[in-house]
Coordinates of C-alpha atoms in Angstrom, one line a residue:
Chain A
X1 CA -10.4 -34.9 2.3
X2 CA -8.9 -31.8 4.2
X3 CA -6.0 -29.7 2.3
X4 CA -4.7 -28.5 5.4
X5 CA -6.0 -29.5 9.4
X6 CA -4.4 -27.2 12.0
X7 CA -4.9 -28.1 15.8
X8 CA -4.0 -26.1 18.4
X9 CA -1.0 -24.1 16.9
X10 CA 1.1 -22.0 19.6
X11 CA 3.5 -19.8 18.5
X12 CA 5.7 -17.9 21.1
X13 CA 8.5 -15.4 19.5
X14 CA 11.4 -14.4 22.0
X15 CA 11.9 -15.6 25.5
X16 CA 12.4 -14.4 29.2
X17 CA 10.6 -11.0 29.7
X18 CA 10.2 -10.5 25.8
X19 CA 8.4 -13.2 25.2
X20 CA 5.3 -13.0 22.6
X21 CA 2.7 -15.1 22.1
X22 CA 2.3 -14.5 18.2
X23 CA -0.4 -17.2 17.8
X24 CA -2.7 -18.5 20.4
X25 CA -4.4 -21.7 20.1
X26 CA -5.4 -21.4 16.3
X27 CA -7.4 -24.6 14.6
X28 CA -9.0 -24.8 11.5
X29 CA -9.2 -27.0 8.6
X30 CA -9.3 -26.0 4.6
X31 CA -11.1 -28.1 2.2
X32 CA -9.7 -29.3 -1.0
X33 CA -10.5 -26.8 -3.6
X34 CA -11.1 -24.4 -1.1
X35 CA -10.0 -20.6 -1.0
X36 CA -9.8 -19.9 3.0
X37 CA -8.9 -16.3 4.0
X38 CA -7.2 -14.6 7.3
X39 CA -7.9 -11.1 7.8
X40 CA -6.7 -9.2 10.6
X41 CA -4.8 -5.8 11.3
X42 CA -0.5 -6.3 11.2
X43 CA 0.3 -7.8 14.2
X44 CA -2.9 -10.1 14.5
X45 CA -0.6 -13.4 13.3
X46 CA -2.5 -13.8 10.4
X47 CA 1.0 -14.1 8.1
X48 CA 2.6 -15.9 11.0
X49 CA 0.1 -18.8 10.4
X50 CA 1.1 -18.9 6.8
X51 CA 5.1 -19.5 7.6
X52 CA 4.1 -21.9 10.1
X53 CA 2.9 -24.3 7.3
X54 CA 5.3 -23.4 4.9
X55 CA 8.0 -24.3 7.5
X56 CA 9.4 -20.7 7.7
X57 CA 9.1 -20.2 11.8
X58 CA 11.1 -22.4 14.2
X59 CA 9.6 -23.5 17.4
X60 CA 5.9 -24.1 17.1
X61 CA 3.9 -26.4 18.9
X62 CA 0.5 -28.1 17.7
X63 CA -0.6 -30.3 15.1
X64 CA -0.9 -29.4 11.5
X65 CA -1.2 -32.1 8.6
X66 CA -1.5 -30.8 4.8
X67 CA -2.3 -33.2 2.4
X68 CA -2.2 -36.1 4.4
X69 CA 1.2 -35.4 5.9
X70 CA 2.0 -34.3 9.1
X71 CA 4.3 -31.3 9.8
X72 CA 7.4 -31.3 12.1
X73 CA 9.1 -28.2 13.0
X74 CA 11.0 -26.3 10.3
X75 CA 12.0 -29.4 8.4
X76 CA 9.7 -30.0 5.2
X77 CA 10.4 -32.6 3.0
X78 CA 11.0 -32.3 -0.9
X79 CA 7.9 -33.6 -1.8
X80 CA 6.0 -31.5 0.9
X81 CA 7.1 -28.1 -1.2
X82 CA 5.8 -29.8 -5.0
X83 CA 2.7 -29.7 -3.2
X84 CA 2.5 -26.4 -1.4
X85 CA 4.2 -23.4 -2.6
X86 CA 4.1 -19.2 -1.4
X87 CA 3.7 -16.2 -3.1
X88 CA 5.0 -13.4 -1.1
X89 CA 4.1 -9.8 -0.3
X90 CA 6.2 -7.4 -2.2
X91 CA 7.1 -8.9 -5.7
X92 CA 10.3 -6.1 -5.5
X93 CA 12.0 -7.8 -2.7
X94 CA 10.7 -11.5 -3.5
X95 CA 12.9 -12.0 -6.3
X96 CA 16.3 -12.1 -6.8
X97 CA 17.6 -9.4 -8.6
X98 CA 20.4 -10.6 -10.5
X99 CA 18.3 -13.9 -12.0
X100 CA 16.5 -13.3 -15.4
X101 CA 12.9 -15.2 -15.1
X102 CA 14.0 -18.2 -17.0
X103 CA 16.4 -19.2 -14.0
X104 CA 14.0 -18.4 -11.1
X105 CA 11.5 -20.7 -13.3
X106 CA 14.0 -23.1 -14.2
X107 CA 15.6 -23.6 -10.5
X108 CA 11.9 -24.3 -9.0
X109 CA 11.6 -27.1 -11.8
X110 CA 15.1 -28.4 -11.3
X111 CA 14.8 -28.6 -7.4
X112 CA 11.5 -30.8 -8.3
X113 CA 13.3 -32.8 -10.9
X114 CA 10.9 -31.9 -13.4
X115 CA 11.7 -32.4 -16.7
X116 CA 10.9 -30.8 -20.2
X117 CA 11.7 -27.1 -18.3
X118 CA 12.0 -25.2 -22.0
X119 CA 8.2 -26.3 -22.9
X120 CA 6.8 -25.8 -19.8
X121 CA 8.5 -22.3 -19.0
X122 CA 6.8 -20.7 -22.0
X123 CA 3.6 -22.6 -21.0
X124 CA 3.8 -20.5 -17.2
X125 CA 4.2 -17.6 -18.7
X126 CA 1.5 -17.9 -20.9
X127 CA -0.8 -19.1 -18.4
X128 CA 0.4 -16.0 -16.1
X129 CA -0.5 -14.0 -19.0
X130 CA 3.1 -12.7 -19.8
X131 CA 4.1 -14.5 -22.4
X132 CA 7.6 -15.7 -23.8
X133 CA 8.7 -12.5 -24.7
X134 CA 9.3 -12.0 -20.8
X135 CA 11.4 -15.3 -20.2
X136 CA 14.6 -13.6 -20.5
X137 CA 14.1 -10.2 -18.8
X138 CA 15.5 -9.2 -15.5
X139 CA 13.3 -8.0 -12.4
X140 CA 14.3 -4.7 -12.5
X141 CA 13.1 -4.9 -16.4
X142 CA 9.7 -5.4 -15.0
X143 CA 6.8 -3.7 -13.2
X144 CA 5.3 -4.2 -9.9
X145 CA 2.4 -6.3 -11.5
X146 CA 4.4 -8.0 -13.8
X147 CA 6.8 -9.2 -11.2
X148 CA 4.0 -10.5 -9.0
X149 CA 3.2 -12.5 -12.2
X150 CA 6.1 -14.2 -12.4
X151 CA 6.5 -14.6 -8.6
X152 CA 3.1 -16.7 -9.3
X153 CA 4.3 -18.5 -12.1
X154 CA 7.7 -19.5 -9.8
X155 CA 5.2 -20.8 -7.2
X156 CA 2.8 -22.5 -10.2
X157 CA 6.2 -24.1 -11.5
X158 CA 6.3 -27.4 -9.3
X159 CA 2.8 -27.7 -10.4
X160 CA 1.4 -27.6 -6.8
X161 CA -2.0 -28.3 -5.3
X162 CA -1.7 -25.6 -2.3
X163 CA -1.3 -21.8 -3.0
X164 CA -0.1 -19.9 0.1
X165 CA -0.8 -16.2 -0.9
X166 CA 0.5 -13.7 1.8
X167 CA -1.0 -10.5 1.0
X168 CA -0.5 -11.0 -3.0
X169 CA -1.5 -7.7 -4.2
X170 CA -1.3 -5.1 -1.3
X171 CA 1.9 -4.0 -2.6
X172 CA 0.4 -3.4 -6.1
X173 CA -2.1 -0.2 -7.7
X174 CA -6.0 -0.9 -7.6
X175 CA -6.2 -1.5 -11.4
X176 CA -3.5 -3.8 -11.4
X177 CA -4.5 -5.8 -8.3
X178 CA -7.9 -6.3 -10.4
X179 CA -5.6 -7.8 -12.7
X180 CA -3.6 -10.3 -10.4
X181 CA -7.2 -11.2 -8.3
X182 CA -8.6 -12.1 -12.0
X183 CA -5.6 -14.5 -12.5
X184 CA -5.8 -16.0 -9.3
X185 CA -9.0 -16.6 -9.6
X186 CA -8.4 -18.2 -13.0
X187 CA -5.9 -20.3 -12.3
X188 CA -7.7 -21.6 -9.4
X189 CA -10.6 -22.9 -11.5
X190 CA -8.2 -23.9 -14.5
X191 CA -6.3 -26.0 -12.1
X192 CA -8.2 -26.8 -9.1
X193 CA -6.0 -25.5 -6.4
X194 CA -6.6 -24.7 -3.0
X195 CA -5.8 -21.3 -1.8
X196 CA -5.0 -20.0 2.0
X197 CA -5.0 -16.3 1.4
X198 CA -3.5 -13.6 4.4
X199 CA -4.7 -9.8 3.3
X200 CA -5.8 -7.0 5.5
X201 CA -8.3 -5.8 2.6
X202 CA -11.6 -7.4 3.2
X203 CA -12.9 -6.7 -0.3
X204 CA -9.8 -8.5 -1.3
X205 CA -10.6 -11.6 0.6
X206 CA -14.2 -11.4 -0.1
X207 CA -13.4 -11.6 -4.1
X208 CA -11.4 -14.4 -3.8
X209 CA -12.1 -16.9 -0.8
X210 CA -15.2 -18.7 0.2
X211 CA -14.5 -18.4 4.3
X212 CA -12.7 -16.5 6.0
X213 CA -11.0 -16.5 9.9
X214 CA -11.0 -13.2 11.7
X215 CA -7.5 -12.7 14.0
X216 CA -7.0 -10.4 16.5
X217 CA -4.0 -10.6 19.0
X218 CA -2.8 -14.1 18.0
X219 CA -6.3 -15.6 18.2
X220 CA -8.9 -16.3 16.0
X221 CA -11.9 -14.5 16.9
X222 CA -14.3 -16.1 14.3
X223 CA -14.3 -17.9 11.4
X224 CA -17.3 -16.9 9.0
X225 CA -18.5 -17.4 5.4
X226 CA -18.1 -14.5 2.8
X227 CA -21.9 -14.4 2.6
X228 CA -22.5 -14.1 6.5
X229 CA -19.8 -11.2 6.5
X230 CA -21.7 -9.2 3.2
X231 CA -25.3 -9.6 5.6
X232 CA -22.9 -8.4 8.6
X233 CA -24.4 -11.2 10.0
X234 CA -21.3 -11.9 12.7
X235 CA -21.3 -13.0 16.3
X236 CA -18.5 -10.9 17.8
X237 CA -18.3 -7.2 18.0
X238 CA -14.6 -7.1 16.9
X239 CA -15.7 -8.6 13.5
X240 CA -18.5 -6.0 13.4
X241 CA -16.0 -3.2 14.0
X242 CA -13.4 -4.8 11.3
X243 CA -16.4 -5.2 8.6
X244 CA -17.8 -1.5 9.2
X245 CA -14.6 0.3 9.4
X246 CA -13.7 -1.1 6.0
X247 CA -17.4 -0.4 4.5
X248 CA -16.8 3.1 5.9
X249 CA -13.4 3.5 4.3
X250 CA -14.7 2.4 0.8
X251 CA -17.6 4.8 1.0
Chain B
X1 CA -8.9 35.9 -4.7
X2 CA -5.3 35.1 -4.2
X3 CA -4.6 31.4 -4.0
X4 CA -2.3 29.4 -1.9
X5 CA -0.7 27.6 -4.8
X6 CA -1.0 28.8 -8.2
X7 CA 0.6 26.3 -10.9
X8 CA 0.7 26.3 -14.6
X9 CA 1.9 24.2 -17.1
X10 CA 4.2 22.3 -15.0
X11 CA 6.8 19.9 -16.0
X12 CA 9.2 17.4 -14.3
X13 CA 11.6 16.1 -16.6
X14 CA 14.5 13.5 -16.1
X15 CA 17.0 12.9 -18.8
X16 CA 17.7 9.5 -19.9
X17 CA 20.0 7.7 -22.2
X18 CA 17.2 7.3 -24.5
X19 CA 16.0 11.1 -24.3
X20 CA 14.3 12.9 -22.2
X21 CA 11.4 11.3 -19.6
X22 CA 8.8 13.6 -18.8
X23 CA 7.2 12.4 -15.2
X24 CA 4.7 15.5 -15.2
X25 CA 3.5 16.8 -19.0
X26 CA 2.6 20.1 -18.4
X27 CA -0.4 20.5 -15.8
X28 CA -2.5 23.3 -14.0
X29 CA -4.2 23.6 -11.0
X30 CA -4.7 25.9 -8.0
X31 CA -5.1 25.2 -4.6
X32 CA -7.2 27.4 -2.3
X33 CA -8.7 26.9 1.5
X34 CA -9.5 23.4 0.3
X35 CA -8.6 20.0 0.4
X36 CA -7.5 18.6 -3.4
X37 CA -7.1 15.2 -4.0
X38 CA -4.6 13.7 -7.0
X39 CA -5.5 10.4 -7.9
X40 CA -3.2 8.2 -10.4
X41 CA -1.6 4.8 -10.4
X42 CA 2.1 4.4 -9.7
X43 CA 4.2 6.1 -12.5
X44 CA 1.3 8.5 -13.2
X45 CA 3.5 11.5 -11.7
X46 CA 1.4 12.5 -9.0
X47 CA 4.2 12.1 -6.3
X48 CA 6.5 14.1 -8.8
X49 CA 3.6 16.9 -8.7
X50 CA 3.8 17.1 -4.7
X51 CA 7.8 16.8 -4.6
X52 CA 8.1 19.6 -7.4
X53 CA 5.9 22.0 -5.4
X54 CA 8.6 22.1 -2.9
X55 CA 11.6 21.9 -5.2
X56 CA 12.4 18.4 -4.1
X57 CA 13.7 16.8 -7.0
X58 CA 17.5 16.4 -7.5
X59 CA 18.8 17.1 -10.5
X60 CA 19.5 15.5 -13.6
X61 CA 15.9 16.2 -12.7
X62 CA 14.1 19.1 -13.8
X63 CA 11.1 21.3 -13.1
X64 CA 9.6 23.8 -15.5
X65 CA 6.4 25.8 -15.7
X66 CA 5.0 28.9 -16.4
X67 CA 4.2 29.9 -13.1
X68 CA 4.5 27.8 -9.9
X69 CA 3.8 30.6 -6.9
X70 CA 2.3 30.2 -3.3
X71 CA 0.7 33.6 -2.5
X72 CA 1.8 35.2 -5.5
X73 CA 5.6 34.7 -4.5
X74 CA 7.1 32.6 -7.4
X75 CA 8.7 29.3 -6.1
X76 CA 10.5 28.4 -9.6
X77 CA 13.4 30.7 -8.8
X78 CA 13.1 31.1 -5.2
X79 CA 17.1 30.7 -3.9
X80 CA 17.6 27.4 -2.1
X81 CA 17.6 29.6 1.2
X82 CA 13.9 30.9 0.6
X83 CA 12.7 26.8 0.0
X84 CA 14.7 25.8 3.2
X85 CA 12.0 28.4 4.7
X86 CA 9.2 27.4 2.8
X87 CA 9.5 23.9 3.4
X88 CA 8.1 22.9 6.7
X89 CA 7.3 26.1 7.8
X90 CA 4.7 27.5 4.9
X91 CA 4.2 24.0 3.0
X92 CA 4.9 20.7 4.6
X93 CA 4.7 17.1 2.9
X94 CA 3.8 14.1 4.8
X95 CA 5.4 10.9 3.3
X96 CA 4.0 7.4 2.7
X97 CA 6.0 5.5 5.0
X98 CA 7.0 6.5 8.4
X99 CA 10.0 3.8 8.6
X100 CA 11.4 5.5 6.0
X101 CA 10.7 9.1 6.9
X102 CA 11.2 9.4 10.7
X103 CA 15.3 9.8 11.4
X104 CA 16.0 6.7 13.1
X105 CA 18.8 7.4 15.3
X106 CA 16.7 10.5 17.2
X107 CA 14.2 10.0 19.9
X108 CA 10.9 11.2 18.5
X109 CA 11.0 14.3 21.1
X110 CA 14.5 15.5 19.7
X111 CA 13.1 15.0 16.2
X112 CA 9.9 16.9 17.0
X113 CA 11.8 19.8 18.7
X114 CA 14.2 20.5 16.1
X115 CA 11.9 20.5 13.5
X116 CA 9.9 23.3 15.2
X117 CA 13.1 25.0 16.5
X118 CA 14.8 25.4 12.7
X119 CA 11.3 27.2 12.1
X120 CA 10.5 29.3 15.4
X121 CA 12.7 31.0 18.0
X122 CA 11.7 29.4 21.0
X123 CA 13.3 27.8 23.9
X124 CA 13.9 24.0 24.1
X125 CA 11.5 23.7 27.3
X126 CA 8.6 25.4 25.4
X127 CA 9.4 23.3 22.0
X128 CA 9.1 20.5 23.9
X129 CA 5.8 21.2 25.6
X130 CA 4.3 22.1 22.3
X131 CA 5.5 18.9 21.0
X132 CA 3.6 17.2 23.8
X133 CA 0.2 19.2 22.9
X134 CA 0.6 18.1 19.4
X135 CA 1.1 14.9 19.9
X136 CA -2.2 14.9 22.2
X137 CA -3.8 16.4 19.2
X138 CA -3.1 13.4 17.3
X139 CA -4.6 11.3 19.6
X140 CA -1.5 9.6 20.8
X141 CA -1.9 8.3 24.3
X142 CA 0.7 8.8 27.2
X143 CA 2.6 11.5 24.8
X144 CA 5.4 12.0 27.7
X145 CA 6.6 8.3 27.1
X146 CA 6.5 8.7 23.4
X147 CA 8.6 11.5 23.3
X148 CA 11.6 9.7 24.5
X149 CA 11.2 6.7 22.2
X150 CA 12.8 6.2 19.2
X151 CA 11.0 4.9 15.9
X152 CA 11.8 1.7 15.6
X153 CA 9.6 1.5 19.4
X154 CA 6.5 2.6 17.8
X155 CA 4.0 0.9 15.3
X156 CA 3.2 1.8 12.0
X157 CA 0.3 3.8 12.9
X158 CA 1.8 5.7 15.5
X159 CA 4.3 6.8 13.3
X160 CA 2.5 8.3 10.9
X161 CA 0.6 9.7 13.4
X162 CA 4.1 11.4 15.1
X163 CA 4.7 12.5 11.1
X164 CA 1.4 14.3 11.4
X165 CA 2.1 15.7 14.5
X166 CA 5.7 16.8 13.5
X167 CA 4.6 18.3 10.0
X168 CA 2.0 20.3 11.5
X169 CA 4.1 21.4 14.4
X170 CA 5.1 24.4 12.5
X171 CA 2.0 25.5 11.6
X172 CA 2.2 25.5 8.0
X173 CA -0.7 26.8 5.7
X174 CA -0.4 24.1 3.1
X175 CA -0.2 20.4 3.8
X176 CA 1.1 18.1 1.1
X177 CA 0.2 14.3 2.3
X178 CA 1.6 11.6 -0.2
X179 CA -0.2 8.4 0.4
X180 CA 0.0 9.1 4.0
X181 CA -1.9 6.0 4.5
X182 CA -1.1 3.1 2.5
X183 CA 1.2 1.7 4.8
X184 CA -1.4 1.3 7.4
X185 CA -4.2 -1.3 8.4
X186 CA -7.7 -0.1 7.2
X187 CA -8.7 0.5 11.1
X188 CA -5.8 2.6 11.7
X189 CA -6.1 4.2 8.4
X190 CA -9.3 6.1 9.1
X191 CA -8.5 7.2 12.4
X192 CA -5.1 8.6 11.1
X193 CA -6.9 10.2 8.2
X194 CA -10.1 11.6 10.7
X195 CA -7.2 13.1 12.7
X196 CA -5.8 14.8 9.6
X197 CA -9.1 15.6 8.7
X198 CA -9.6 17.4 11.5
X199 CA -6.6 19.3 11.8
X200 CA -6.9 20.6 8.6
X201 CA -10.1 21.7 9.0
X202 CA -9.9 23.8 12.2
X203 CA -6.6 25.4 11.2
X204 CA -8.2 26.4 7.8
X205 CA -5.3 25.0 5.8
X206 CA -5.1 23.8 2.1
X207 CA -4.3 19.9 1.8
X208 CA -3.0 18.3 -1.7
X209 CA -3.7 14.4 -0.9
X210 CA -2.2 12.0 -2.9
X211 CA -3.2 8.8 -3.3
X212 CA -4.2 5.8 -5.7
X213 CA -7.4 5.3 -3.8
X214 CA -10.1 7.3 -5.6
X215 CA -12.8 6.4 -3.2
X216 CA -10.7 7.1 -0.5
X217 CA -9.8 10.6 -1.7
X218 CA -13.3 11.0 -3.3
X219 CA -14.3 10.9 0.4
X220 CA -11.4 13.2 2.1
X221 CA -11.7 15.6 -0.4
X222 CA -13.4 18.9 -2.2
X223 CA -12.1 18.3 -5.3
X224 CA -10.3 15.8 -7.3
X225 CA -7.8 16.0 -10.3
X226 CA -6.8 12.2 -12.1
X227 CA -3.8 12.0 -13.4
X228 CA -2.4 9.4 -16.2
X229 CA 1.0 9.5 -17.7
X230 CA 2.0 13.1 -16.1
X231 CA -1.5 14.8 -17.1
X232 CA -4.7 15.6 -15.8
X233 CA -7.6 13.5 -17.5
X234 CA -10.1 14.8 -15.8
X235 CA -11.1 16.8 -12.6
X236 CA -14.2 17.3 -10.7
X237 CA -16.2 17.7 -7.4
X238 CA -15.4 15.0 -5.2
X239 CA -19.3 14.8 -4.4
X240 CA -19.6 14.8 -8.3
X241 CA -17.3 11.7 -8.8
X242 CA -20.7 9.3 -9.7
X243 CA -20.9 11.9 -12.9
X244 CA -17.1 11.1 -13.9
X245 CA -17.1 10.3 -17.3
X246 CA -13.4 9.6 -18.4
X247 CA -12.9 5.7 -18.8
X248 CA -9.5 6.0 -17.0
X249 CA -11.6 7.3 -13.9
X250 CA -14.2 4.9 -14.5
X251 CA -11.8 2.0 -14.9
X252 CA -10.2 3.2 -11.7
X253 CA -13.7 2.8 -9.3
X254 CA -14.7 -0.1 -11.0
X255 CA -11.4 -2.7 -10.5
X256 CA -11.8 -2.0 -6.8
X257 CA -13.0 -5.5 -5.6
X258 CA -15.8 -4.7 -3.0
X259 CA -17.2 -6.9 -0.2
X260 CA -20.8 -5.6 -0.4
X261 CA -21.3 -5.9 -4.3
X262 CA -19.4 -9.0 -5.5
X263 CA -18.7 -9.4 -8.8
X264 CA -17.4 -12.8 -10.6
X265 CA -14.9 -10.6 -12.4
X266 CA -13.1 -7.6 -11.8
X267 CA -13.0 -5.1 -14.4
X268 CA -9.5 -4.4 -16.2
X269 CA -8.3 -1.1 -17.2
X270 CA -8.2 -1.2 -21.1
X271 CA -5.4 1.4 -21.9
X272 CA -6.2 3.7 -24.6
X273 CA -2.7 5.5 -26.6
X274 CA -5.0 8.0 -26.7
X275 CA -5.1 9.1 -23.2
X276 CA -1.6 9.8 -23.2
X277 CA -1.8 12.1 -26.0
X278 CA -5.2 14.2 -25.0
X279 CA -3.7 17.7 -23.3
X280 CA -3.7 18.3 -20.3
X281 CA -7.2 19.2 -18.1
X282 CA -7.0 22.4 -16.0
X283 CA -7.6 22.0 -12.3
X284 CA -7.3 25.8 -11.9
X285 CA -10.1 27.6 -9.9

């Protein structure tokens, strides 16, 4: 069964002369337990797709089904948020500065009517490698990597099946990025999660995903397996260009 | 041979409620007409080093050093007036994010012309022409139009190229680039770096390239200094990075996910408290 199915998704921003087509006739499916990547330059529409799924973009058209539930507009049921959660790019901006870790995590669980919050917070913090000692800290008392761990714990709090990851490591140092990527890989195998990850870093996508879509100007240029990417076995010149510039930049 | 920059035992300290915090703890280095890369994680003191050279550390932060010279002239005790002549004219800095370092209420042209006329006696129209030529050099198409735009009307990659153009306009001898491309896409990154590299080479400038990306630095610099906790733990030629020995340097190299060489798990840095205490390695030449 597919966790996510999207058919002919279009997104327009603005109106009149300013009308921009941010996403143009995009279709894809993500199998349950799969890890699917969206790569492309900034402005290519990759984050917009995640935001459409999460219900953060008004006025999109097309069909999207997530875990059997058909999505409309921006409305998302509470049950939807129990199944699907999102981790944002910048952990410096995505945590409430005046709420403790405890407050952030318990609010996410209260909304889903989860009981025995006390015990679960301890387990969540252990799961993301922080430990109970971090429970009553404020975001300013945490480093960037620790904040992103809290953001991941927050997303995991309702025990979702699908995680939407919007550049989860691009604000972090390479050494911290390695820790977070390892953590995400471990969580996926332990909890059987489905990931949809947006990144401009092909190394990161190659590490965490099995399949990826290359985007340009709101369209899917090509959907291909990571193995094919490694062999440079691509059909579109744009994909080749992207791969080559990425490989050249790290050599 | 006199160095462009000669620094010995540089320290940057900030007083806090629980004692003084040392962001940079006694580092020494020199810069000739070369490209020196300073690499480290956030908090390793690499940006503070760049700012200290331009004396851009605000009180209560303090800069101390046994020596901090440019062309044999003391920078440490130079007057603020003298520093204003140095900044931009002789030594310039490209900041990380063009969104925050360009003036949002001036057009690109206005701020480029202002930057030039602060340091050189040139007419407005001549400054405008020079700005145009410079934008052309950083591969901006249609520079006449770009001069009339405001910073929010240009993309990140273009903003960063405008920054580079603006900083190079008064023809400084030393350029400090503080993570010049980390806010940009991979494909734009290379383009911006190539442009910077070409200009630095053509003009025979000294470049200090500050970044957290060791591989990128190895590609664009001649010499690398790796910083950890305010000290230099290792220094080597960029071409000899493969023979780096310090476990921290190796850790940084191995932490990067690589599309071509997949690994089940990425290596995670195990920080040894002894690294903090080890004396700083000198990067003088």
